[in-house]
CSV table of C-alpha atoms and ligand atoms in Angstrom, one decimal:
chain,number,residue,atom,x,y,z
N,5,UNK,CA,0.0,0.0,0.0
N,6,UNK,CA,1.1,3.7,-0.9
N,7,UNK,CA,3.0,4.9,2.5
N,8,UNK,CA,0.7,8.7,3.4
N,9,UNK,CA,3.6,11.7,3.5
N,10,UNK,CA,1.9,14.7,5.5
N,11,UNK,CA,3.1,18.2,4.3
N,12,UNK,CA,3.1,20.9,7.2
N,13,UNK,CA,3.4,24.4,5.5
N,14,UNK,CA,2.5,27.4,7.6
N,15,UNK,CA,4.3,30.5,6.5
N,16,UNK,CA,4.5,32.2,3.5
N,17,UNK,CA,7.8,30.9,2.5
N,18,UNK,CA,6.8,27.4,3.7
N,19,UNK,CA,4.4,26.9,0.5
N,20,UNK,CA,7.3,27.4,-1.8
N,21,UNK,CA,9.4,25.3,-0.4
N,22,UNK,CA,6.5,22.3,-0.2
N,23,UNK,CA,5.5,22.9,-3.9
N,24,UNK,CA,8.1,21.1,-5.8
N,25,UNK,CA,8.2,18.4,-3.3
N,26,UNK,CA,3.8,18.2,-4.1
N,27,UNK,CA,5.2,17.8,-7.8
N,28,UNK,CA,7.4,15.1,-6.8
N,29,UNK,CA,5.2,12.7,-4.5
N,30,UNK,CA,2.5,13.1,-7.5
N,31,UNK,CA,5.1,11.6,-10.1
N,32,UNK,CA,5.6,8.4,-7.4
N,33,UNK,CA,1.8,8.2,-7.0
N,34,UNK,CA,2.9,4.4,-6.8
N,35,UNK,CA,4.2,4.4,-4.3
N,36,UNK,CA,3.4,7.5,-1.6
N,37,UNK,CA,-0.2,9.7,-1.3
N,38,UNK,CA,0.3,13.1,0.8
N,39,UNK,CA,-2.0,15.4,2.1
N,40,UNK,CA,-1.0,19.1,2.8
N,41,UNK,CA,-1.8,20.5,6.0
N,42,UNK,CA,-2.1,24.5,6.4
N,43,UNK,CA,-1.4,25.6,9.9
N,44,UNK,CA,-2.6,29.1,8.8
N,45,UNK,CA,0.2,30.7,10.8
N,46,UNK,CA,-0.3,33.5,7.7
N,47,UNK,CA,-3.3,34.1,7.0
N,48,UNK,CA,-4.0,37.5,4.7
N,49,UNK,CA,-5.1,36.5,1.3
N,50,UNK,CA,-1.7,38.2,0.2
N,51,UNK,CA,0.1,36.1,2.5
N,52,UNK,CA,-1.1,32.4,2.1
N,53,UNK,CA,-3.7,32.0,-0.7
N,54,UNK,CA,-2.4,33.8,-3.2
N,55,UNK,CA,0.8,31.3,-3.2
N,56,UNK,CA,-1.2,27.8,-3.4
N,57,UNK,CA,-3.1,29.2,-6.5
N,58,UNK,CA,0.3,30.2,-8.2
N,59,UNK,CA,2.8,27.6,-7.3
N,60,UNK,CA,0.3,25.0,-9.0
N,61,UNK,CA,0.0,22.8,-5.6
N,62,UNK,CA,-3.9,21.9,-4.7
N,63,UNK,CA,-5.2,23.2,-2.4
N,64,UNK,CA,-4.7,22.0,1.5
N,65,UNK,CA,-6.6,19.0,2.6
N,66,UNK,CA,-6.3,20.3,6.1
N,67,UNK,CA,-6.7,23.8,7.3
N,68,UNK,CA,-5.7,24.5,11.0
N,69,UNK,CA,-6.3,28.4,10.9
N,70,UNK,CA,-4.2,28.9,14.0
N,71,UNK,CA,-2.7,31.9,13.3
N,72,UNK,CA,-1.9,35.4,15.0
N,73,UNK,CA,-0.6,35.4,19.3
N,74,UNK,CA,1.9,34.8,20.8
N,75,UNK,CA,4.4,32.5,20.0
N,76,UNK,CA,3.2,30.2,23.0
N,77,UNK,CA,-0.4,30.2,21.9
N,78,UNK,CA,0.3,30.1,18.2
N,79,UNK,CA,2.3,27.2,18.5
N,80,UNK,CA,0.4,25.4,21.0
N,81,UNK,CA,-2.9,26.3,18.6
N,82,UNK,CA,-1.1,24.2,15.9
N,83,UNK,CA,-0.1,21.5,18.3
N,84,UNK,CA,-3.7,20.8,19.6
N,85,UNK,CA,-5.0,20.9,15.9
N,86,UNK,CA,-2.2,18.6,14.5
N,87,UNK,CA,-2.5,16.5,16.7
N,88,UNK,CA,-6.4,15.3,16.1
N,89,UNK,CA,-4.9,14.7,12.6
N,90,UNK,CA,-2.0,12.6,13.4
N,91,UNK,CA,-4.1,10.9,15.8
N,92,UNK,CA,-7.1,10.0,13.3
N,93,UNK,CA,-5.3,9.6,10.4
N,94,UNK,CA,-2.0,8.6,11.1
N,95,UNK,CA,0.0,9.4,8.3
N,96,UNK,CA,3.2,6.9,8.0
N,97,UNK,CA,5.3,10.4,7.9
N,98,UNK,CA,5.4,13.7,8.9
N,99,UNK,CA,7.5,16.7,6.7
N,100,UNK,CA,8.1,19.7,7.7
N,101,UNK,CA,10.2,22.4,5.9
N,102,UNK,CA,11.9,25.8,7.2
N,103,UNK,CA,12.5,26.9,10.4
N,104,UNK,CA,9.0,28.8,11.3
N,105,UNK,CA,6.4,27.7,14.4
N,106,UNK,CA,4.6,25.5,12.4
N,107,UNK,CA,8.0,23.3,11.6
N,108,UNK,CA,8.1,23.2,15.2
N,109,UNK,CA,4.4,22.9,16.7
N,110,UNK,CA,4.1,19.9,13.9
N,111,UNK,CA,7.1,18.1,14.4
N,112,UNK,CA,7.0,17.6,18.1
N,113,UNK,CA,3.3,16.5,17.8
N,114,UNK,CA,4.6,13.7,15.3
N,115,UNK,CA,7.3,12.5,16.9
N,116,UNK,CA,5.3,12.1,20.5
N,117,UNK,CA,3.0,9.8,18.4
N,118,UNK,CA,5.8,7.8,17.1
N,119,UNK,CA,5.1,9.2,13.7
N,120,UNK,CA,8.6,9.8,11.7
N,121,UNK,CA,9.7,13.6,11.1
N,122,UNK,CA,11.4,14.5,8.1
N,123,UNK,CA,13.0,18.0,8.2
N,124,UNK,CA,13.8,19.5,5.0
N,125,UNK,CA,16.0,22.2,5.3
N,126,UNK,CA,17.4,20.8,8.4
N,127,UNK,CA,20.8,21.4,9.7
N,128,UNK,CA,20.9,25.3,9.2
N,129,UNK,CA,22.6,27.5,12.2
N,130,UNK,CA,22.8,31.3,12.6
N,131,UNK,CA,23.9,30.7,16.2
N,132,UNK,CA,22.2,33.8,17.4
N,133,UNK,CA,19.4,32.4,20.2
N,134,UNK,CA,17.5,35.8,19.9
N,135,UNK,CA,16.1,34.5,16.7
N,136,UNK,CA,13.0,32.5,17.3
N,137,UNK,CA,13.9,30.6,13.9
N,138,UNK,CA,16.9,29.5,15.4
N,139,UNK,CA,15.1,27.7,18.8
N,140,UNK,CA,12.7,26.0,15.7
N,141,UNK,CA,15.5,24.9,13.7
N,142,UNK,CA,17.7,23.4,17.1
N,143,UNK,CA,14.3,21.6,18.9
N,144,UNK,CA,12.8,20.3,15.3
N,145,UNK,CA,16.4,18.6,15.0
N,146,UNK,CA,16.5,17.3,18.0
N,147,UNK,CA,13.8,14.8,17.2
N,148,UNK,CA,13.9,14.5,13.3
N,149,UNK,CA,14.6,11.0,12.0
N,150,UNK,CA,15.7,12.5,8.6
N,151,UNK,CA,17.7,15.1,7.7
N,152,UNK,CA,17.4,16.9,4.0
N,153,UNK,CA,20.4,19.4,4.3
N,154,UNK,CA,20.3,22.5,1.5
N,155,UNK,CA,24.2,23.4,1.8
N,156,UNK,CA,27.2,21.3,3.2
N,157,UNK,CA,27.1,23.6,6.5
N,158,UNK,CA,23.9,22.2,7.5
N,159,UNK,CA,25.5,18.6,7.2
N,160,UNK,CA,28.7,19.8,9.3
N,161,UNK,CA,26.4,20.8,12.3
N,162,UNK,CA,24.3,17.9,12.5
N,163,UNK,CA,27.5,15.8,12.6
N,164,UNK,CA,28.8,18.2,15.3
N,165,UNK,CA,25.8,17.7,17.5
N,166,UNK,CA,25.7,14.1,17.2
N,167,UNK,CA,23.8,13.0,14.2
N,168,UNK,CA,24.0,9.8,12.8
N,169,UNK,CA,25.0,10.4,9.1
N,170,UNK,CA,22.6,7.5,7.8
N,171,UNK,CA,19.9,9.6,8.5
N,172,UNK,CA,22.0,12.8,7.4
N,173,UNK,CA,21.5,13.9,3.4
N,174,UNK,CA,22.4,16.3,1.2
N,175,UNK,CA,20.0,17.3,-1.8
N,176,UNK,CA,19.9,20.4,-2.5
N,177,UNK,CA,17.1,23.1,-2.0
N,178,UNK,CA,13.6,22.5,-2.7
N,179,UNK,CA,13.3,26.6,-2.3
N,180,UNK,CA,15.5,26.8,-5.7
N,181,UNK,CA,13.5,24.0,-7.2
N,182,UNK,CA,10.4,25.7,-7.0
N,183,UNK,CA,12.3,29.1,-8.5
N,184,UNK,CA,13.7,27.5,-11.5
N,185,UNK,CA,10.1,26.0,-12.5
N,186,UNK,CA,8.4,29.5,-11.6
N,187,UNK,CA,10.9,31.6,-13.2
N,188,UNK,CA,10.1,29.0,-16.4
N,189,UNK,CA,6.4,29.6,-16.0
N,190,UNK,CA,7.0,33.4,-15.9
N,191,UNK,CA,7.8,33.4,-19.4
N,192,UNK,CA,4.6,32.8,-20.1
N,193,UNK,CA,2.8,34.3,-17.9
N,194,UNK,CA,0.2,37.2,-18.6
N,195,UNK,CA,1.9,40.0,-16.8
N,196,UNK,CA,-0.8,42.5,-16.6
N,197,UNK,CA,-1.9,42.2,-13.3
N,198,UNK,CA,1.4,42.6,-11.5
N,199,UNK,CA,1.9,45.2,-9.3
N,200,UNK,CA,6.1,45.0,-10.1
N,201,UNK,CA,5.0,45.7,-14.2
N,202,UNK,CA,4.4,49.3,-14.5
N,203,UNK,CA,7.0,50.0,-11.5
N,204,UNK,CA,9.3,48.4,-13.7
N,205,UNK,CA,8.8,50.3,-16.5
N,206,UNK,CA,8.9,53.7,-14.7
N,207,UNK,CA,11.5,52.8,-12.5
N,208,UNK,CA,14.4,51.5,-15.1
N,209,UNK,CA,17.4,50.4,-12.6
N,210,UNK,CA,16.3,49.6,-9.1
N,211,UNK,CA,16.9,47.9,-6.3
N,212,UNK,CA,14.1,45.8,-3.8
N,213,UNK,CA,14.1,45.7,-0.2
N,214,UNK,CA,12.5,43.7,2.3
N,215,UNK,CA,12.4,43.3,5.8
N,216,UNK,CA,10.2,41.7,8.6
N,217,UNK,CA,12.8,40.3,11.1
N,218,UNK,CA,11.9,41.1,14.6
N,219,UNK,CA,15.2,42.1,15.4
N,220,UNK,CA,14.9,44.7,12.6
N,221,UNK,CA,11.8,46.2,12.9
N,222,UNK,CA,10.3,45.6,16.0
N,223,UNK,CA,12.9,48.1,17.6
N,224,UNK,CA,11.9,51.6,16.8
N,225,UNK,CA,15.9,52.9,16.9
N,226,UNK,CA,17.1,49.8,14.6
N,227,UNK,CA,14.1,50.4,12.1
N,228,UNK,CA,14.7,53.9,12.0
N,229,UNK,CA,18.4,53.4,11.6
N,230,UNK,CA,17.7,51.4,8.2
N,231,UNK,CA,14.8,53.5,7.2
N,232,UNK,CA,17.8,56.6,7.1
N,233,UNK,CA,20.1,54.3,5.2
N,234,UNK,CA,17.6,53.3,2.8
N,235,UNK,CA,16.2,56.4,1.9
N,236,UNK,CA,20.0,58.0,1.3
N,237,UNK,CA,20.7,54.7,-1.1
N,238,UNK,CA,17.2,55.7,-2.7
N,239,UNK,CA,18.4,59.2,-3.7
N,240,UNK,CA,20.7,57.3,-6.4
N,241,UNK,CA,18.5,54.4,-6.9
N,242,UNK,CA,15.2,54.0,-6.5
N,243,UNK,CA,13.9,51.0,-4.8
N,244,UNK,CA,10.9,48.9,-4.2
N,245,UNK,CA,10.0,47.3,-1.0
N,246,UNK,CA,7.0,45.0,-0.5
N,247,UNK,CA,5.7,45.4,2.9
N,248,UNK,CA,5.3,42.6,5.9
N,249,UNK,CA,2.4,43.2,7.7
N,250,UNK,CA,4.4,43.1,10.9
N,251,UNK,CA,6.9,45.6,9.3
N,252,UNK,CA,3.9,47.8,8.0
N,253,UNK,CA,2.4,47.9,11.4
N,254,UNK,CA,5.8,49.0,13.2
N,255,UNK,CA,6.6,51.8,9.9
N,256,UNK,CA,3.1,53.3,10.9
N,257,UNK,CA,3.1,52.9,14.9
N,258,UNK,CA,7.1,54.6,15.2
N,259,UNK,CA,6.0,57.6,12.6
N,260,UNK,CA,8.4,56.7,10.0
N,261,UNK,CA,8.6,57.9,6.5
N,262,UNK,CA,10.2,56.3,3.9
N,263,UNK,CA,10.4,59.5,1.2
N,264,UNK,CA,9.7,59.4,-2.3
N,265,UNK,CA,12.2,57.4,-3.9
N,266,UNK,CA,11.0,54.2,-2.2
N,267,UNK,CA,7.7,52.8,-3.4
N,268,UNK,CA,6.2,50.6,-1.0
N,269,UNK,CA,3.6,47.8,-2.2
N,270,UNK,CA,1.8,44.8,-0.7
N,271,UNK,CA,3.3,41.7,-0.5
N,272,UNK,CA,3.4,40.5,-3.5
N,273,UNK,CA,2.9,36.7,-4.9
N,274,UNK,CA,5.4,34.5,-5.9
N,275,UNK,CA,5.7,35.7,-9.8
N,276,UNK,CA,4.9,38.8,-9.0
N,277,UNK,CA,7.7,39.3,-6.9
N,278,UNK,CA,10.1,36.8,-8.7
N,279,UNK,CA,9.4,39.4,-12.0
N,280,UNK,CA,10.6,42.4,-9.5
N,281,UNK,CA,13.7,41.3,-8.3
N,282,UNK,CA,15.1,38.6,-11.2
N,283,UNK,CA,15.5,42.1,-12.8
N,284,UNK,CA,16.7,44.2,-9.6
N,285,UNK,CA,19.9,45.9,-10.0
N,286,UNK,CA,20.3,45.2,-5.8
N,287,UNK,CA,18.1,43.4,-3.3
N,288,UNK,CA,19.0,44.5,0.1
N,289,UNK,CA,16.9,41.6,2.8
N,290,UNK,CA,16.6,40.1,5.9
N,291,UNK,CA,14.8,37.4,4.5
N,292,UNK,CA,16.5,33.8,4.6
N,293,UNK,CA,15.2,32.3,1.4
N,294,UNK,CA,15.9,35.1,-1.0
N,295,UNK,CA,19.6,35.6,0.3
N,296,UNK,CA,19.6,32.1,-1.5
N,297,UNK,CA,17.3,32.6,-4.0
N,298,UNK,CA,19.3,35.9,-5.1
N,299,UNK,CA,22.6,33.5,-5.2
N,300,UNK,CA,20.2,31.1,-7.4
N,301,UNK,CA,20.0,33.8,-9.8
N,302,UNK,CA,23.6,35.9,-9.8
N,303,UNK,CA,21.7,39.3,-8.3
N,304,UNK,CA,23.6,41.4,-5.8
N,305,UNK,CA,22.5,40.5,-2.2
N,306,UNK,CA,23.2,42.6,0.8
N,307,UNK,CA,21.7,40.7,3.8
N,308,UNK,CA,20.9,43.7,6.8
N,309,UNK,CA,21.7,41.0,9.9
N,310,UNK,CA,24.6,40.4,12.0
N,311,UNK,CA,24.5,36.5,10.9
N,312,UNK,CA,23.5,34.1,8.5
N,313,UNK,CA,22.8,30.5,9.0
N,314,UNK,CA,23.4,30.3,5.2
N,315,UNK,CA,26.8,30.4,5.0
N,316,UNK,CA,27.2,29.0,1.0
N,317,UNK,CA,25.5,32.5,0.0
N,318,UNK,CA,28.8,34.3,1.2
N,319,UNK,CA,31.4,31.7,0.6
N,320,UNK,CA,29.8,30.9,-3.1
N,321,UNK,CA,27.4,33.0,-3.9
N,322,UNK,CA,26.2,36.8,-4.5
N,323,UNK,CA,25.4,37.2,-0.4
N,324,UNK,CA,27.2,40.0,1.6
N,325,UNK,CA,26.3,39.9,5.1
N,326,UNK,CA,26.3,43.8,6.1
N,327,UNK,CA,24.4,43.9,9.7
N,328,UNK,CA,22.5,46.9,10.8
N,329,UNK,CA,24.4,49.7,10.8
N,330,UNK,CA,24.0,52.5,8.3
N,331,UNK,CA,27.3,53.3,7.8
N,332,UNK,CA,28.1,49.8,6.5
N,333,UNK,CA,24.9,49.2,4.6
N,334,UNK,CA,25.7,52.7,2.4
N,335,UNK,CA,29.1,52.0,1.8
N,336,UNK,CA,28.6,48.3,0.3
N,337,UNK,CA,25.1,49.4,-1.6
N,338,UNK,CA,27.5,52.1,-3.2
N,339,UNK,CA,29.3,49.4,-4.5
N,340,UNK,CA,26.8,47.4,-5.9
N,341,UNK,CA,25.4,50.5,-7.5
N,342,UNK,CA,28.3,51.5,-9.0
N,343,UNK,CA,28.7,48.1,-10.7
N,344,UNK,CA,31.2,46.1,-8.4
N,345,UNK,CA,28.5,43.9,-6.4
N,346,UNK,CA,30.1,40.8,-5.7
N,347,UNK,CA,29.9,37.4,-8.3
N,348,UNK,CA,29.0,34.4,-7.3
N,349,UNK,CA,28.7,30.6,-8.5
N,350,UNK,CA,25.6,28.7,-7.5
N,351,UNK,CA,26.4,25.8,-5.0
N,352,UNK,CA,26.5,22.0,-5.8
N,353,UNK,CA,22.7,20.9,-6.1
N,354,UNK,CA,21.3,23.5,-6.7
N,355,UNK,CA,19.8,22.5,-9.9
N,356,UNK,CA,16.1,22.2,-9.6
N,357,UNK,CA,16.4,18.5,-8.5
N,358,UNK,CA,16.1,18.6,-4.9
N,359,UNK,CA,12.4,17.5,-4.2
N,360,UNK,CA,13.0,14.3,-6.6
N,361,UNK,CA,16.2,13.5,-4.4
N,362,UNK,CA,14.0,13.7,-1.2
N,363,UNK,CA,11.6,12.2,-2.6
N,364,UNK,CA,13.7,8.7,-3.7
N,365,UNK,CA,15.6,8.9,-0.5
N,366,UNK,CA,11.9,8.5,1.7
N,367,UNK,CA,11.5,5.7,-0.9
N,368,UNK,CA,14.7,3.6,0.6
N,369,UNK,CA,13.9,4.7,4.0
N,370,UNK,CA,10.2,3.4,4.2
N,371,UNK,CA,9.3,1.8,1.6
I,29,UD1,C1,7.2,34.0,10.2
I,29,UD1,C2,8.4,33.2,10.6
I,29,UD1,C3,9.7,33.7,9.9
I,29,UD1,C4,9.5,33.8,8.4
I,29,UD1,C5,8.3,34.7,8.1
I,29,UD1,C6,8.0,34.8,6.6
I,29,UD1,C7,8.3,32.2,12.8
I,29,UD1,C8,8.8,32.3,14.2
I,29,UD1,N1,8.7,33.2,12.0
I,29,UD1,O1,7.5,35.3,10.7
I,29,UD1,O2,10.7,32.7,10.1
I,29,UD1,O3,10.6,34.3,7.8
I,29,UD1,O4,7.1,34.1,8.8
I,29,UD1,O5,7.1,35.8,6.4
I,29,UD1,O6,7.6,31.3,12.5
I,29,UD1,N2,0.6,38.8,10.1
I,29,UD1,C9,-0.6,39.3,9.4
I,29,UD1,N3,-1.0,38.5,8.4
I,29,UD1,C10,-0.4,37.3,8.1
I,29,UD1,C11,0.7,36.9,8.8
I,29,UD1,C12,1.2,37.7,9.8
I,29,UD1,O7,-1.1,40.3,9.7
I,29,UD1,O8,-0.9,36.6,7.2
I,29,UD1,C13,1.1,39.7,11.2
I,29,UD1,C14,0.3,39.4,12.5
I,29,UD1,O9,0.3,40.6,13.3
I,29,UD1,C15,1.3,38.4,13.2
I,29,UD1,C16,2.6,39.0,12.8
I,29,UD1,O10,2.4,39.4,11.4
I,29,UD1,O11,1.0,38.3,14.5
I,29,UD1,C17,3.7,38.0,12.8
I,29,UD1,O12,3.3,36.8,12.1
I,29,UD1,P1,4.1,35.4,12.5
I,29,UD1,O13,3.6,34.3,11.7
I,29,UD1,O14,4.0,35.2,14.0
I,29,UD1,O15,5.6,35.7,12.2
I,29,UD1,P2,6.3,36.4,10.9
I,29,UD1,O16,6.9,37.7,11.4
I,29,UD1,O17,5.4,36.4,9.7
């Protein structure tokens, strides 16, 4: 009988990253069914729906809508809902991707019922504690039976912390999958619609922002810091920056103005987004997927943290890791403006096959 696969996607970048795996289980129909289960940990249309109807995944078979609270109540929400699932249904295995709430809430709930987790993206350190991401990633390890590592970093600190390297494997990134066969469907796509089109056209060179890490906007000093640097790198380039509702909510409640140079816009979908910055003279982020994404595609990245738990993106790719401080983030935008943004090479794997490796690797585990 076909072994069940459950698919946990929560967050925005979570539907992505299940998408090409969807694509994968449905070419082994022999042998595996799957169900996708929403967590609704995002919830606005702009946030969630938009991306299932785009990425060409069905839609979920479960939908948990547990999201908004804290992070105690959202994830304990998604635990109480999972775990009616698990419990009736019992799927044969549980995967999660990424390192948000739902990754976590989902895989404790599946391990405590003996179900086996399988983390995709797994291994991936920042080692900065502050980051809620990084308590996901470090407890959702700590109980996953296999490991799908994105970069040879994430395989290095599984090993350090005691990870049998069976269950240890390195395929590639599902995220970049899912961007070679959207950036494919582009071509075709009837453009009218997007929101980045006519921006595009009136804008010429530009660069695209975006930002909705807590430590980065959440602090009115920190968010007003980059708000100044960004509107000085505006006056020789004008740039575009989709809008977190977290981040919108904190520009509004600490009065600040972005000036005219910077057009702000709803978040955008997945092709909309892809057909802003594929063409972006600079993306400056605090985003984890696009830092890779951006090395995907050769575009100048300047990544406004202190850390990365994506190492490969700065040792091969087009990732500069400038932290917070103005100062630093004006004098390496300079740079990319002027036409010496750093090259890069994409790393090993990185070729759009990752969800088939998973995929065949379940097969030899399970089947
Ligand atoms: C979450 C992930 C983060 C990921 C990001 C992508 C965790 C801990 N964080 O952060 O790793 O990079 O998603 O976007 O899981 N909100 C809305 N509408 C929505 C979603 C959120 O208004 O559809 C607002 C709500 O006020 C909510 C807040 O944003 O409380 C934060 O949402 P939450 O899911 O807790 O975290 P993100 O900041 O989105």
């Amino acid at each position: 009988m076909a072994k069940s696969i459950y698919l946990v996607a929560g967050a925005r970048p979570n539907f992505m990253k299940i998408a090409p795996i969807v694509r994968a289980l449905q070419a082994r129909a022999d042998a595996f069914s799957y169900k996708i289960v929403h967590t609704g940990q995002h919830y606005d249309r702009d946030m969630s729906d938009v991306f299932f109807e785009e990425l060409g995944i069905p839609q979920p078979d479960h939908h948990l809508e547990c999201g908004g609270g804290s992070h105690a109540e959202q994830t304990a929400k998604i635990m109480v809902a999972f775990e009616q699932i698990c419990v009736t249904e019992r799927p044969d295995v549980v995967l999660v991707v990424g390192d948000v709430n739902s990754t976590l809430a989902c895989s404790i709930v599946a391990k405590k019922l003996h179900i086996p987790v399988a983390h995709v993206e797994a291994g991936l350190r920042s080692g900065d504690m502050t980051m809620p991401e990084e308590i996901n990633r470090l407890v959702t390890d700590s109980i996953t039976d296999w490991f799908f590592c994105t970069e040879p970093a994430g395989v290095d600190n599984l090993v350090r912390e005691g990870k049998s390297k069976d269950a240890i494997f390195h395929v590639g990134h599902v995220m970049v999958d899912n961007l070679f066969y959207q950036a494919d469907q582009l071509q075709r796509a009837d453009r009218a619609g997007f929101v980045s089109e006519p921006l595009k056209q009136q804008l010429g060179r530009y660069g695209v922002v975006t930002l909705h890490r807590p430590s980065n906007v959440d602090d009115e000093a920190t968010l007003r810091g980059l708000a100044g640097a960004l509107r000085t790198i505006a006056q020789d380039m004008p740039l575009v920056f989709p809008v977190h509702p977290r981040t919108r909510g904190n520009l509004e409640r600490f009065g600040l103005d972005l000036g005219a140079n910077i057009h702000l816009t709803r978040p955008l979908s997945y092709m909309d987004f892809l057909n802003l910055w594929k063409d972006a003279a600079l993306i400056l982020t605090d985003s984890g997927g696009l830092q890779e994404e951006t090395t995907a595609m050769g575009i100048p990245c300047l990544t406004l943290r202190e850390n990365t738990e994506r190492p490969v993106t700065l040792d091969e790719g087009t990732n500069t890791l400038v932290g917070t401080d103005p100062h630093a983030i004006l004098q390496e935008a300079a740079r990319v403006i002027a036409g010496q943004g750093k090259q890069g090479r994409r790393p090993e794997l990185w070729d759009g096959a990752a969800a088939t490796r998973i995929v065949a690797q379940l097969e030899k585990q399970i089947l």
